[in-house]
Structures are given as structure tokens and as C-alpha cells.
Short mmCIF file of C-alpha atoms and ligand atoms in Angstrom, two decimals:
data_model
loop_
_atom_site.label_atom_id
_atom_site.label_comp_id
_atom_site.label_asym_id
_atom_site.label_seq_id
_atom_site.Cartn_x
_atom_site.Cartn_y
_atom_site.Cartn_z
CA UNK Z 1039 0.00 0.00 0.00
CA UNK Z 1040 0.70 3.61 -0.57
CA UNK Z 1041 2.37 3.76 3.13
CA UNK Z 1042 4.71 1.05 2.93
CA UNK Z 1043 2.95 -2.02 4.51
CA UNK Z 1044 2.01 -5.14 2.48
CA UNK Z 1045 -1.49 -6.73 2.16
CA UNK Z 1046 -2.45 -10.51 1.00
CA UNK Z 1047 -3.67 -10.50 -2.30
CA UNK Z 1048 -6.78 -12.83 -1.29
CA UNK Z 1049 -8.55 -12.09 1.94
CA UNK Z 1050 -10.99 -13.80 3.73
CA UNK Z 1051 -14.19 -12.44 4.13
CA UNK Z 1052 -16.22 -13.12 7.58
CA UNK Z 1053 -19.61 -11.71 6.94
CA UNK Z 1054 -22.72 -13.87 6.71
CA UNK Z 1055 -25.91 -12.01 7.42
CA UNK Z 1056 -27.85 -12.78 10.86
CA UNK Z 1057 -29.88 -15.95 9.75
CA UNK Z 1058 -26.13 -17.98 9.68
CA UNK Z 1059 -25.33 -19.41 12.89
CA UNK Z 1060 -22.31 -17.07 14.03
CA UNK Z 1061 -20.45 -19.87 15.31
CA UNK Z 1062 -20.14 -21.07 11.67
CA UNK Z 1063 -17.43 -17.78 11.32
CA UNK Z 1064 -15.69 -19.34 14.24
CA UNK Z 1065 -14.76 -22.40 12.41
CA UNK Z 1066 -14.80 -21.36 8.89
CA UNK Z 1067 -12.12 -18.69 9.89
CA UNK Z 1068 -10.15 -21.76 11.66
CA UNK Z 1069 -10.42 -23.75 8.59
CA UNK Z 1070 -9.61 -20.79 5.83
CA UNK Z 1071 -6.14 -19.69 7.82
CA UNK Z 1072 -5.13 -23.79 8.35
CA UNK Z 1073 -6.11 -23.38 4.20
CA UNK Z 1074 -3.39 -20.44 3.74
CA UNK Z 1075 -5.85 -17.45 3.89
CA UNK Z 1076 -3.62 -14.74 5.75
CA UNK Z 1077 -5.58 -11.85 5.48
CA UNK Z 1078 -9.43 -11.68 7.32
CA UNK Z 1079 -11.68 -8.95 6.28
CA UNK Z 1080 -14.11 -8.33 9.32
CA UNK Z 1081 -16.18 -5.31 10.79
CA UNK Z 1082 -17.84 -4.21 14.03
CA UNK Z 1083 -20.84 -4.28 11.85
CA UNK Z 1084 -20.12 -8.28 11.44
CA UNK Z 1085 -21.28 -9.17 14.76
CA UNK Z 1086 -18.90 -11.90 15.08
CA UNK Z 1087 -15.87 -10.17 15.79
CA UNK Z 1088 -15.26 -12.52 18.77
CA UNK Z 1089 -16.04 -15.83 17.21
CA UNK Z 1090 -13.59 -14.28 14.05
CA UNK Z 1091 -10.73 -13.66 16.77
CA UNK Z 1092 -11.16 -16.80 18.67
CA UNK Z 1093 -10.37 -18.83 15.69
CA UNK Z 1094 -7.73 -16.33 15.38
CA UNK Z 1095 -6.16 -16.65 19.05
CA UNK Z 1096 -6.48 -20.46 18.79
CA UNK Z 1097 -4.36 -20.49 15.45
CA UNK Z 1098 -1.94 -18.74 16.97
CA UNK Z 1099 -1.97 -20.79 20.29
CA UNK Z 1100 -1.79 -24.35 18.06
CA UNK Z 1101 1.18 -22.40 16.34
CA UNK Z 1102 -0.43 -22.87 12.89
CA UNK Z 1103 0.77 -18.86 12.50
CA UNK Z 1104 2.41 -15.74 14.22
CA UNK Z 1105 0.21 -12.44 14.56
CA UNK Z 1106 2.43 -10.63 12.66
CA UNK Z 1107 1.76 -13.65 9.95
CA UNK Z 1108 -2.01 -12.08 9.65
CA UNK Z 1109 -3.75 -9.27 8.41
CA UNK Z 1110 -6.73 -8.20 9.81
CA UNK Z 1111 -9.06 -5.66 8.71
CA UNK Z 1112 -11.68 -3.85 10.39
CA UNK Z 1113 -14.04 -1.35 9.64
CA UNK Z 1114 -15.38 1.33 11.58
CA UNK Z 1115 -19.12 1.68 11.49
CA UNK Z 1116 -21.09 5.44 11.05
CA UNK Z 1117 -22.47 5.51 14.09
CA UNK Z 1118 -18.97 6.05 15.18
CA UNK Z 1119 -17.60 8.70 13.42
CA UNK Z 1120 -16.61 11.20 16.00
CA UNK Z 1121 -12.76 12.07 16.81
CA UNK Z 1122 -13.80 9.91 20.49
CA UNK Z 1123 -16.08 7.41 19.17
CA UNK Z 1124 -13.71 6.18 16.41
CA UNK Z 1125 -11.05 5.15 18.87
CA UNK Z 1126 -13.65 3.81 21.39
CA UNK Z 1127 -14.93 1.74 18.21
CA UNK Z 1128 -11.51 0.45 17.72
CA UNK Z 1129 -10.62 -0.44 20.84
CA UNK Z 1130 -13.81 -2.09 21.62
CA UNK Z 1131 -12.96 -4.58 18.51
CA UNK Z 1132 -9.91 -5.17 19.50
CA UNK Z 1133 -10.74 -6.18 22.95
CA UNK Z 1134 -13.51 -8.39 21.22
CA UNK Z 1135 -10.86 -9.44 19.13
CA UNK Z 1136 -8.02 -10.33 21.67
CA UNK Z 1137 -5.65 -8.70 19.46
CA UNK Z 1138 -3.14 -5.45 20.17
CA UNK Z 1139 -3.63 -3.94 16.86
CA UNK Z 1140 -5.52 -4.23 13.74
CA UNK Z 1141 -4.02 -3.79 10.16
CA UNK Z 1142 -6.10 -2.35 8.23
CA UNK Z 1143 -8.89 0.08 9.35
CA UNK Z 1144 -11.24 1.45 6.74
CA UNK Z 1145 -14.19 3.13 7.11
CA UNK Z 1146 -17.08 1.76 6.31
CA UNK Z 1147 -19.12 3.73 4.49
CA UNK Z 1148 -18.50 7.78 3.38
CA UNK Z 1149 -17.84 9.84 6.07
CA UNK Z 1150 -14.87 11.27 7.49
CA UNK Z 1151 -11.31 10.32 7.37
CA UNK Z 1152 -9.86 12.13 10.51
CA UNK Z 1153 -10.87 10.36 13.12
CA UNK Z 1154 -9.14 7.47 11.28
CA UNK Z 1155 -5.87 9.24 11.00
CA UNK Z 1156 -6.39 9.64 14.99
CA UNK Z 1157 -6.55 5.63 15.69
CA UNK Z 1158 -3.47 5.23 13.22
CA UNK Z 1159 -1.72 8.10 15.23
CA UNK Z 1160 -2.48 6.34 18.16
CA UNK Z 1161 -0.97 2.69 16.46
CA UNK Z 1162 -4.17 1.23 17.13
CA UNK Z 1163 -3.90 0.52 13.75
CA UNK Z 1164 -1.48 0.10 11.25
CA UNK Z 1165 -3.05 1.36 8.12
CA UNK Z 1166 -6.42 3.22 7.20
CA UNK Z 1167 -8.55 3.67 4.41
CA UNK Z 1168 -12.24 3.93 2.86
CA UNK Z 1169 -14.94 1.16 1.82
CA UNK Z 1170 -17.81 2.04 -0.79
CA UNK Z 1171 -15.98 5.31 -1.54
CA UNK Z 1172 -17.13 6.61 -5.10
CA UNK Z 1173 -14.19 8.76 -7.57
CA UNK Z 1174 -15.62 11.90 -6.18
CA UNK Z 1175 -15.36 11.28 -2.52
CA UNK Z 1176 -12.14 9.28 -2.86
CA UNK Z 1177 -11.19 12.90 -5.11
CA UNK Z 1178 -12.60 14.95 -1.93
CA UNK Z 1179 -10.20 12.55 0.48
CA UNK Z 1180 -7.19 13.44 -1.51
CA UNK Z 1181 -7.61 16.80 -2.10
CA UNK Z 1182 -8.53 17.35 1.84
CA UNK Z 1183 -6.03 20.48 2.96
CA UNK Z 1184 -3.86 18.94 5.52
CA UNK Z 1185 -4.74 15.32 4.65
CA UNK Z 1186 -2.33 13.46 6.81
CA UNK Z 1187 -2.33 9.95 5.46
CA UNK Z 1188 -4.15 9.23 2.29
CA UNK Z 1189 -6.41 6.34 2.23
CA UNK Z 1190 -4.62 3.31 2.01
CA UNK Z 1191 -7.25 1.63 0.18
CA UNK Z 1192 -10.94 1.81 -1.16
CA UNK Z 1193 -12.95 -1.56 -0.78
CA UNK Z 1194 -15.80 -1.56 -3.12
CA UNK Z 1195 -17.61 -4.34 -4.94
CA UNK Z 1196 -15.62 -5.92 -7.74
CA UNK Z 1197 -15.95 -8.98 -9.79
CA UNK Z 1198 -15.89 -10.52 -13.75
CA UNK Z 1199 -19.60 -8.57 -13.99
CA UNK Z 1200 -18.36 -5.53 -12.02
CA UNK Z 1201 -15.04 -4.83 -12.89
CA UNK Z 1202 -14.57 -1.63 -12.27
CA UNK Z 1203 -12.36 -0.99 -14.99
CA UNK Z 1204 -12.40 3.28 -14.40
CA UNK Z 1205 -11.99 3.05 -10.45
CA UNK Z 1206 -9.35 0.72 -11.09
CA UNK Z 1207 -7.42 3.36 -12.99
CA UNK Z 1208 -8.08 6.84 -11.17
CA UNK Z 1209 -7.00 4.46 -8.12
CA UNK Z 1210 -3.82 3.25 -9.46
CA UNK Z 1211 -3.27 7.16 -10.87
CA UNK Z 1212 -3.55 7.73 -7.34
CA UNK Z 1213 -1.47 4.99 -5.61
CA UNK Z 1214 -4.41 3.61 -3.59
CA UNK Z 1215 -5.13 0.19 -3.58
CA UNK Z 1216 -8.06 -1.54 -5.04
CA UNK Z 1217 -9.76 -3.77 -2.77
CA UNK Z 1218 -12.44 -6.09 -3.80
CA UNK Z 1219 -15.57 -7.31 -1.92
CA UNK Z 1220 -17.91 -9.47 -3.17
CA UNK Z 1221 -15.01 -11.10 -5.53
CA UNK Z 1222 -17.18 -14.05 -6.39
CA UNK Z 1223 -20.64 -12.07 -7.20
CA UNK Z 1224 -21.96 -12.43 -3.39
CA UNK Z 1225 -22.76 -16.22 -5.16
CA UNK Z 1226 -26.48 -16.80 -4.25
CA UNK Z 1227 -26.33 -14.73 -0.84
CA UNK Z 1228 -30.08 -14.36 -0.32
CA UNK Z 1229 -29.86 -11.94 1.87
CA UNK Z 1230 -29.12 -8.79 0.04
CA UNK Z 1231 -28.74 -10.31 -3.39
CA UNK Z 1232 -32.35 -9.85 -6.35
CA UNK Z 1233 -32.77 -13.77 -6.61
CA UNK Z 1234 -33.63 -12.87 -10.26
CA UNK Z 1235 -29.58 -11.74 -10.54
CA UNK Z 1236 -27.20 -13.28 -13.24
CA UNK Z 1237 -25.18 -16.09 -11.15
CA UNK Z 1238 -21.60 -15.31 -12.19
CA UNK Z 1239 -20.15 -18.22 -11.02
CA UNK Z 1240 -22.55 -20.32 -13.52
CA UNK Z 1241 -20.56 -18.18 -16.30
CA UNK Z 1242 -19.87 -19.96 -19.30
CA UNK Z 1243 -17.19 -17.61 -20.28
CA UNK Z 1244 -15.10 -18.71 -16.63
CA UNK Z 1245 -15.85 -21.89 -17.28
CA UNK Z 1246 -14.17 -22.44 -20.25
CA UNK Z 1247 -11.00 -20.95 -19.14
CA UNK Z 1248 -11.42 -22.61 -16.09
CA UNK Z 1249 -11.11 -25.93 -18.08
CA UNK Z 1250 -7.84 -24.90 -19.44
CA UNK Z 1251 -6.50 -24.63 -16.34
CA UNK Z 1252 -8.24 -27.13 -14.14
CA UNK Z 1253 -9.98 -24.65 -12.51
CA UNK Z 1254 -13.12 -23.29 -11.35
CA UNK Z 1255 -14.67 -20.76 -12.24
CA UNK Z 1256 -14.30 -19.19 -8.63
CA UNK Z 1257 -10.22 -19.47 -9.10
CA UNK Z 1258 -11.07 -17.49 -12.37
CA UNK Z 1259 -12.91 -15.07 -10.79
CA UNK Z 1260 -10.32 -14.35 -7.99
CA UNK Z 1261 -6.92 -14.97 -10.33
CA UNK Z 1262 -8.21 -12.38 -12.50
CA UNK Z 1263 -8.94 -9.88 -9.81
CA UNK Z 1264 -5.02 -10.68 -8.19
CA UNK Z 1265 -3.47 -10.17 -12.24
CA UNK Z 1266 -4.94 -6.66 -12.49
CA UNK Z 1267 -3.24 -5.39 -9.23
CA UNK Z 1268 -6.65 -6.28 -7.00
CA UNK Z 1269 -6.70 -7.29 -3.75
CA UNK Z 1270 -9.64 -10.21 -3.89
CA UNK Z 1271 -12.11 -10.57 -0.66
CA UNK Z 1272 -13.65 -13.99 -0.70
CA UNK Z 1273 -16.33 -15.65 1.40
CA UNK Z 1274 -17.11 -19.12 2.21
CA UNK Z 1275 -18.03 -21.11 5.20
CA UNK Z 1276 -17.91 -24.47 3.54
CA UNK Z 1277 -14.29 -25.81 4.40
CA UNK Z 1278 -14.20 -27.90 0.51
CA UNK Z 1279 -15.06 -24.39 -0.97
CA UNK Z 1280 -12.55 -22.26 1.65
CA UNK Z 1281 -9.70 -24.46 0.09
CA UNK Z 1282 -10.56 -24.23 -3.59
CA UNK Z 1283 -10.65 -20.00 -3.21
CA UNK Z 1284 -7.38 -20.29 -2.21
CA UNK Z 1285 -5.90 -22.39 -4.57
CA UNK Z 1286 -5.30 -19.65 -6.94
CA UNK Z 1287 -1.03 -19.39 -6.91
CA UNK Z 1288 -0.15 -22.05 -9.18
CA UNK Z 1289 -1.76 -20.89 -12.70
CA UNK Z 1290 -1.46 -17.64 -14.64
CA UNK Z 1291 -4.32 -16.13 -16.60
CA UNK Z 1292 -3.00 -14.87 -20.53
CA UNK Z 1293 -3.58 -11.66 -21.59
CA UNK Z 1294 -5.91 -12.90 -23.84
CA UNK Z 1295 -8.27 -14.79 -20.86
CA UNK Z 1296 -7.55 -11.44 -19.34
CA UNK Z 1297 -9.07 -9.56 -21.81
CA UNK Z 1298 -12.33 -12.04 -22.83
CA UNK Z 1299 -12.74 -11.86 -18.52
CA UNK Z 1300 -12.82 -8.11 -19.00
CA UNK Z 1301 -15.43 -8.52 -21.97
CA UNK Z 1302 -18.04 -9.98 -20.08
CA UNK Z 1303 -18.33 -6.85 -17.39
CA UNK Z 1304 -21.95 -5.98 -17.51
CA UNK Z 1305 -21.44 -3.12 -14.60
CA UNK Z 1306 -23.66 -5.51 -12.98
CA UNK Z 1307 -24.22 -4.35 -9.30
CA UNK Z 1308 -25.25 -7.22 -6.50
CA UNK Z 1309 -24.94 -5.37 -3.40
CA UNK Z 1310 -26.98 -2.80 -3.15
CA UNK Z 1311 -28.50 -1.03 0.50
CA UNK Z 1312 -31.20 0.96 -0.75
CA UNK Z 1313 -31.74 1.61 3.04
CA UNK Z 1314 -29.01 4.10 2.70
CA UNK Z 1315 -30.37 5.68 -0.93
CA UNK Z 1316 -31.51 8.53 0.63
CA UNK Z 1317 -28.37 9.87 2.45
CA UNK Z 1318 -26.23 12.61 0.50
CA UNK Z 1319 -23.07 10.79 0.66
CA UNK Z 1320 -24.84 7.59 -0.84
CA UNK Z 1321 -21.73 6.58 -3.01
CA UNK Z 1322 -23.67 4.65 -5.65
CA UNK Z 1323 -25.60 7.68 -7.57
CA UNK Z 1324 -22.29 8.70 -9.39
CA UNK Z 1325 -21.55 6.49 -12.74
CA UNK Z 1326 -17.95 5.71 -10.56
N1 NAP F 1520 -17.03 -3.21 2.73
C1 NAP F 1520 -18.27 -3.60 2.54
O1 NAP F 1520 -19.23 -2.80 2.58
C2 NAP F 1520 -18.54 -5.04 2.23
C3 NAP F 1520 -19.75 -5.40 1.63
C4 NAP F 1520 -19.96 -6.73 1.31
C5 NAP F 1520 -18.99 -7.70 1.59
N2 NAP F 1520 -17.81 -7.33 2.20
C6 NAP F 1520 -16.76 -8.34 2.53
O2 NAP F 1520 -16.60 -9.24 1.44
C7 NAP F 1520 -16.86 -10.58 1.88
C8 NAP F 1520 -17.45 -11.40 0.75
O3 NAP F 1520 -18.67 -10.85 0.33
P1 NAP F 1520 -19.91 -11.72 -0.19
O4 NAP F 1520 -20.24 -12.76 0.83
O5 NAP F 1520 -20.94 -10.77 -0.65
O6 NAP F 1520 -19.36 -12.36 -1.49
P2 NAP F 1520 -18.62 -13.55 -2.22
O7 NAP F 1520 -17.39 -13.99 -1.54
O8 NAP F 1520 -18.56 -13.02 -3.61
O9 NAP F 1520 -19.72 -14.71 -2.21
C9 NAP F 1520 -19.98 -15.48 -1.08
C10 NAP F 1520 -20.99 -16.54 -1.48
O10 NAP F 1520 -20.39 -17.42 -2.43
C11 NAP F 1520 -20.45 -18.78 -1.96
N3 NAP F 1520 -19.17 -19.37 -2.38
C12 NAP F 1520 -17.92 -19.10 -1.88
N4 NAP F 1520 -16.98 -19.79 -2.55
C13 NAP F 1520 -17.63 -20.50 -3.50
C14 NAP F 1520 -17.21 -21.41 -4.50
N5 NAP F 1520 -15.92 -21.71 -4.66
N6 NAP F 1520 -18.16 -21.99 -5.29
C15 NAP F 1520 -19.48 -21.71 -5.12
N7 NAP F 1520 -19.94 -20.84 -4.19
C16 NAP F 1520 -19.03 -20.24 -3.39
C17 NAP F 1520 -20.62 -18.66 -0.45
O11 NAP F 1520 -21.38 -19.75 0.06
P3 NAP F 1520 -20.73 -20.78 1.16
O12 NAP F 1520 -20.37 -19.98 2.38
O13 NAP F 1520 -21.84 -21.74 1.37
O14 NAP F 1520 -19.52 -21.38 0.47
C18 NAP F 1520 -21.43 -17.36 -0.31
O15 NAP F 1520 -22.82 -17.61 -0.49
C19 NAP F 1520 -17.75 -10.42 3.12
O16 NAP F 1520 -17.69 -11.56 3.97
C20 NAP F 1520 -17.13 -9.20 3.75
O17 NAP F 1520 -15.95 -9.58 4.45
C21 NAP F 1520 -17.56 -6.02 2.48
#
């Protein structure tokens, strides 16, 4: 990242929406860093914050990995964005956590980047950025007189049907990291997903490249995501499926597959909170 520290290309993602019993992030999180996953992608808003850092304290106890082996990200929630509040939220996840620090701290949806700068001042954290930041606010973030760190990262949703070709660029233009959620078209998640949506996995177009690889379509999803400079967020609670997302390091897409992935973008959009529509900083109005 633009301040020097490294990320994992493929993170683990920990959210499952309420009807999921939480203990299932417990052991799915136990299973996907025994798998190789190094990097976790959690949130306050996740509820499961201590489930997510058991697994985590018991990986480290069973001396499967160090902490300084991990990367964990958290994300600090709206309700929190005062200078005070911020700090209290990050503190209170790491206490749920068990851990002394977190990696990556990004806020969670458009809102304020100072009170960030505070917890990384502090070394609560080691890096900050944004989530669901569109061009304009990311553009109001670096332009910010007397920015002290720029954003690290933005996190948005990003996948073979969302690719997010123009982000991609004003980001790299501006040495922030892409970071993508959602990396595998939030596959059948009934929760926020239109039922009615196209299923990317079910693509014919990754499956035929998957073939020449001996892979599935989820490896081409994420591989492609890793080749154009993309940090991929993944999620799974199924232990068969945790292993196959990670087994992504021992192929390389051509810059042909790269370009026939790129041709099946439809800007198609899968997570949407219309509950938020109505807010001025909803990110999702702007083309980018
Ligand atoms: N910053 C934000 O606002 C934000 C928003 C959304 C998500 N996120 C992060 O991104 C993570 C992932 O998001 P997501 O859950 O929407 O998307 P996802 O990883 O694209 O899709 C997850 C879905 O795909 C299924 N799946 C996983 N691997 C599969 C495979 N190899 N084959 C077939 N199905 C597979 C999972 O089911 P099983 O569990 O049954 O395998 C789950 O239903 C979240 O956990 C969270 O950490 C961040």
C-alpha cells in the first residue's frame, strides 16, 4: 500500500448475514487460515468479531501462524464517526478481538477520514482507508487540505460482472489500492442479493477458461482480480469451498483470458442497501 505495509492478495471475508449461525465464522475462519488465507476482512458491523478472533487466538496458540503472519481488517461503522467514538470503536474490537492492533482500518461507508488518521496516530492501527468510496469522494479525500495519510485503500464491490475498470485506474493514478468485496458475485447470498440476478459463477465464459487450467470458475474469478493489481475478498463457510478459493497461486491467466474476462463486465451491481439511498453521501448515484 501507498504507506509502505504489504497486504495478501486474497482475503478472507467473515460476513454472513444474521440468519447464519455465528459460530459457523468461528470455524470457517479456523479452517480458511489452516487453508493459507492470511488476510481476514471483518467489521464491528459483522457481529462476530469474537467468534472471528477466537479462531484467530487459537491459530496462533496451536502455532499454525504468528500475529504478525495475519492481516486483519476492520471497519469502523457510522455511528462512530466522531474524533472519540472512532477510537472507542476500535478499541472495543480489538478487545472483542483479543488482538493489540488491527491492520487495516477502513471506514465503512462515506464519512470522514480524521478520526481514522487519529486511531493510526495512536498505532491502534497500522493502516487506514475507505470502503464504498465513489471517484468523487475518494477525489474529496485526496484533495482534503492537511490530509495526513491518504487512504490506504478503497474496498468496493468488484468482480468478472463488475469490474470496475475506471476506479481501477483513477486508483492506481492515485497509488491507492483496489480492494475487492464481493469477488465471487456475493454467489447466491439471499440476503441482500435480487434472486432474479445473473449467477456469475454459472458463467460460461469462466468456465471455459477454467477448463484450461483445471480450474473453477471461482479461481477465475479471484486470479483475475489478483493479475490486475486487485486485492480479492472472498467468502465461504464451507471448508471444501474455503480451500478451492485459495488455490489460486499455481496458474497464470494470458492476456488474452484477461481480456475475454474483461469482456463480459456488464457493470452488474449485486450489493446494493437501498436503506441508505436517501443519504447525501450515498456513493452509488455517481456512474464511478
Ligand atoms: N465493505 C463492505 O461494505 C462489504 C460489503 C460486502 C462484503 N464485504 C466483505 O466481502 C466478503 C465477501 O462478500 P460476499 O459474501 O458478498 O461475497 P462472495 O465472496 O462473492 O460470495 C460469497 C458466497 O459465495 C459462496 N461461495 C464461496 N466460494 C464459492 C465457490 N468456490 N463456489 C461456489 N460458491 C461459493 C458462499 O457460500 P458458502 O459460504 O456456502 O460457500 C457465499 O454464499 C464479506 O464476507 C465481507 O468480508 C464487504
Amino acid at each position: 500500500m501507498n504507506d509502505g505495509n504489504k497486504i495478501p492478495v486474497i482475503g478472507f471475508g467473515t460476513y454472513a448475514p444474521e440468519y447464519i449461525p455465528v459460530s459457523l465464522s468461528e470455524e470457517a475462519t479456523e479452517v480458511a487460515i489452516e487453508v493459507g488465507f492470511r488476510h481476514i476482512d471483518g467489521a464491528h458491523f459483522y457481529q462476530n468479531e469474537k467468534e472471528v478472533g477466537r479462531a484467530i487466538q487459537k491459530k496462533i496458540a496451536d502455532g499454525t501462524v504468528k500475529r504478525e503472519d495475519l492481516f486483519y481488517t476492520g471497519k469502523l461503522w457510522p455511528t462512530y464517526h466522531s474524533l472519540e467514538l472512532a477510537e472507542l470503536n476500535v478499541t472495543q474490537s480489538l478487545e472483542t478481538l483479543q488482538l493489540d492492533y488491527m491492520d487495516l482500518f477502513l471506514i465503512h461507508r462515506p464519512l470522514s477520514l480524521k478520526a481514522m488518521e487519529k486511531c493510526k496516530d495512536a498505532g491502534l492501527v497500522k493502516s487506514i482507508g475507505v470502503s464504498n468510496f465513489n471517484r468523487r469522494q475518494l477525489e474529496k479525500i485526496l484533495n482534503k487540505p492537511g490530509l495526513k495519510y491518504k487512504p490506504g485503500c478503497n474496498q468496493i464491490e468488484s468482480h468478472p460482472y463488475l469490474n470496475q475498470s475506471k476506479m481501477l485506474e483513477f486508483c492506481k493514478a492515485h497509488d491507492v489500492l483496489l480492494v475487492a468485496y464481493s469477488a465471487l458475485g456475493s454467489h447466491r447470498h439471499k440476503y441482500w442479493v435480487d434472486q432474479s440476478s445473473p449467477l456469475l459463477l454459472e458463467d460460461l465464459v469462466l468456465a471455459e477458461i477454467g477448463k484450461k487450467y483445471n480450474k473453477t470458475p471461482a479461481n477465475i474469478a479471484i486470479r483475475y482480480q489478483i493479475q490486475r493489481g486487485v486485492v480479492a475478498i472472498t467468502k465461504s463457510y464451507n471448508p471444501d469451498r474455503i480451500k478451492e478459493n485459495f488455490k489460486v497461486f499455481d496458474f497464470e491467466l494470458t492476456p488474452e483470458d484477461m481480456k475475454t474476462i474483461d469482456g463480459i463486465n456488464r457493470d452488474f451491481l449485486y450489493v446494493d442497501i437501498p436503506l441508505f439511498a436517501a443519504h447525501p453521501e450515498y456513493p452509488l448515484h455517481d456512474e464511478y
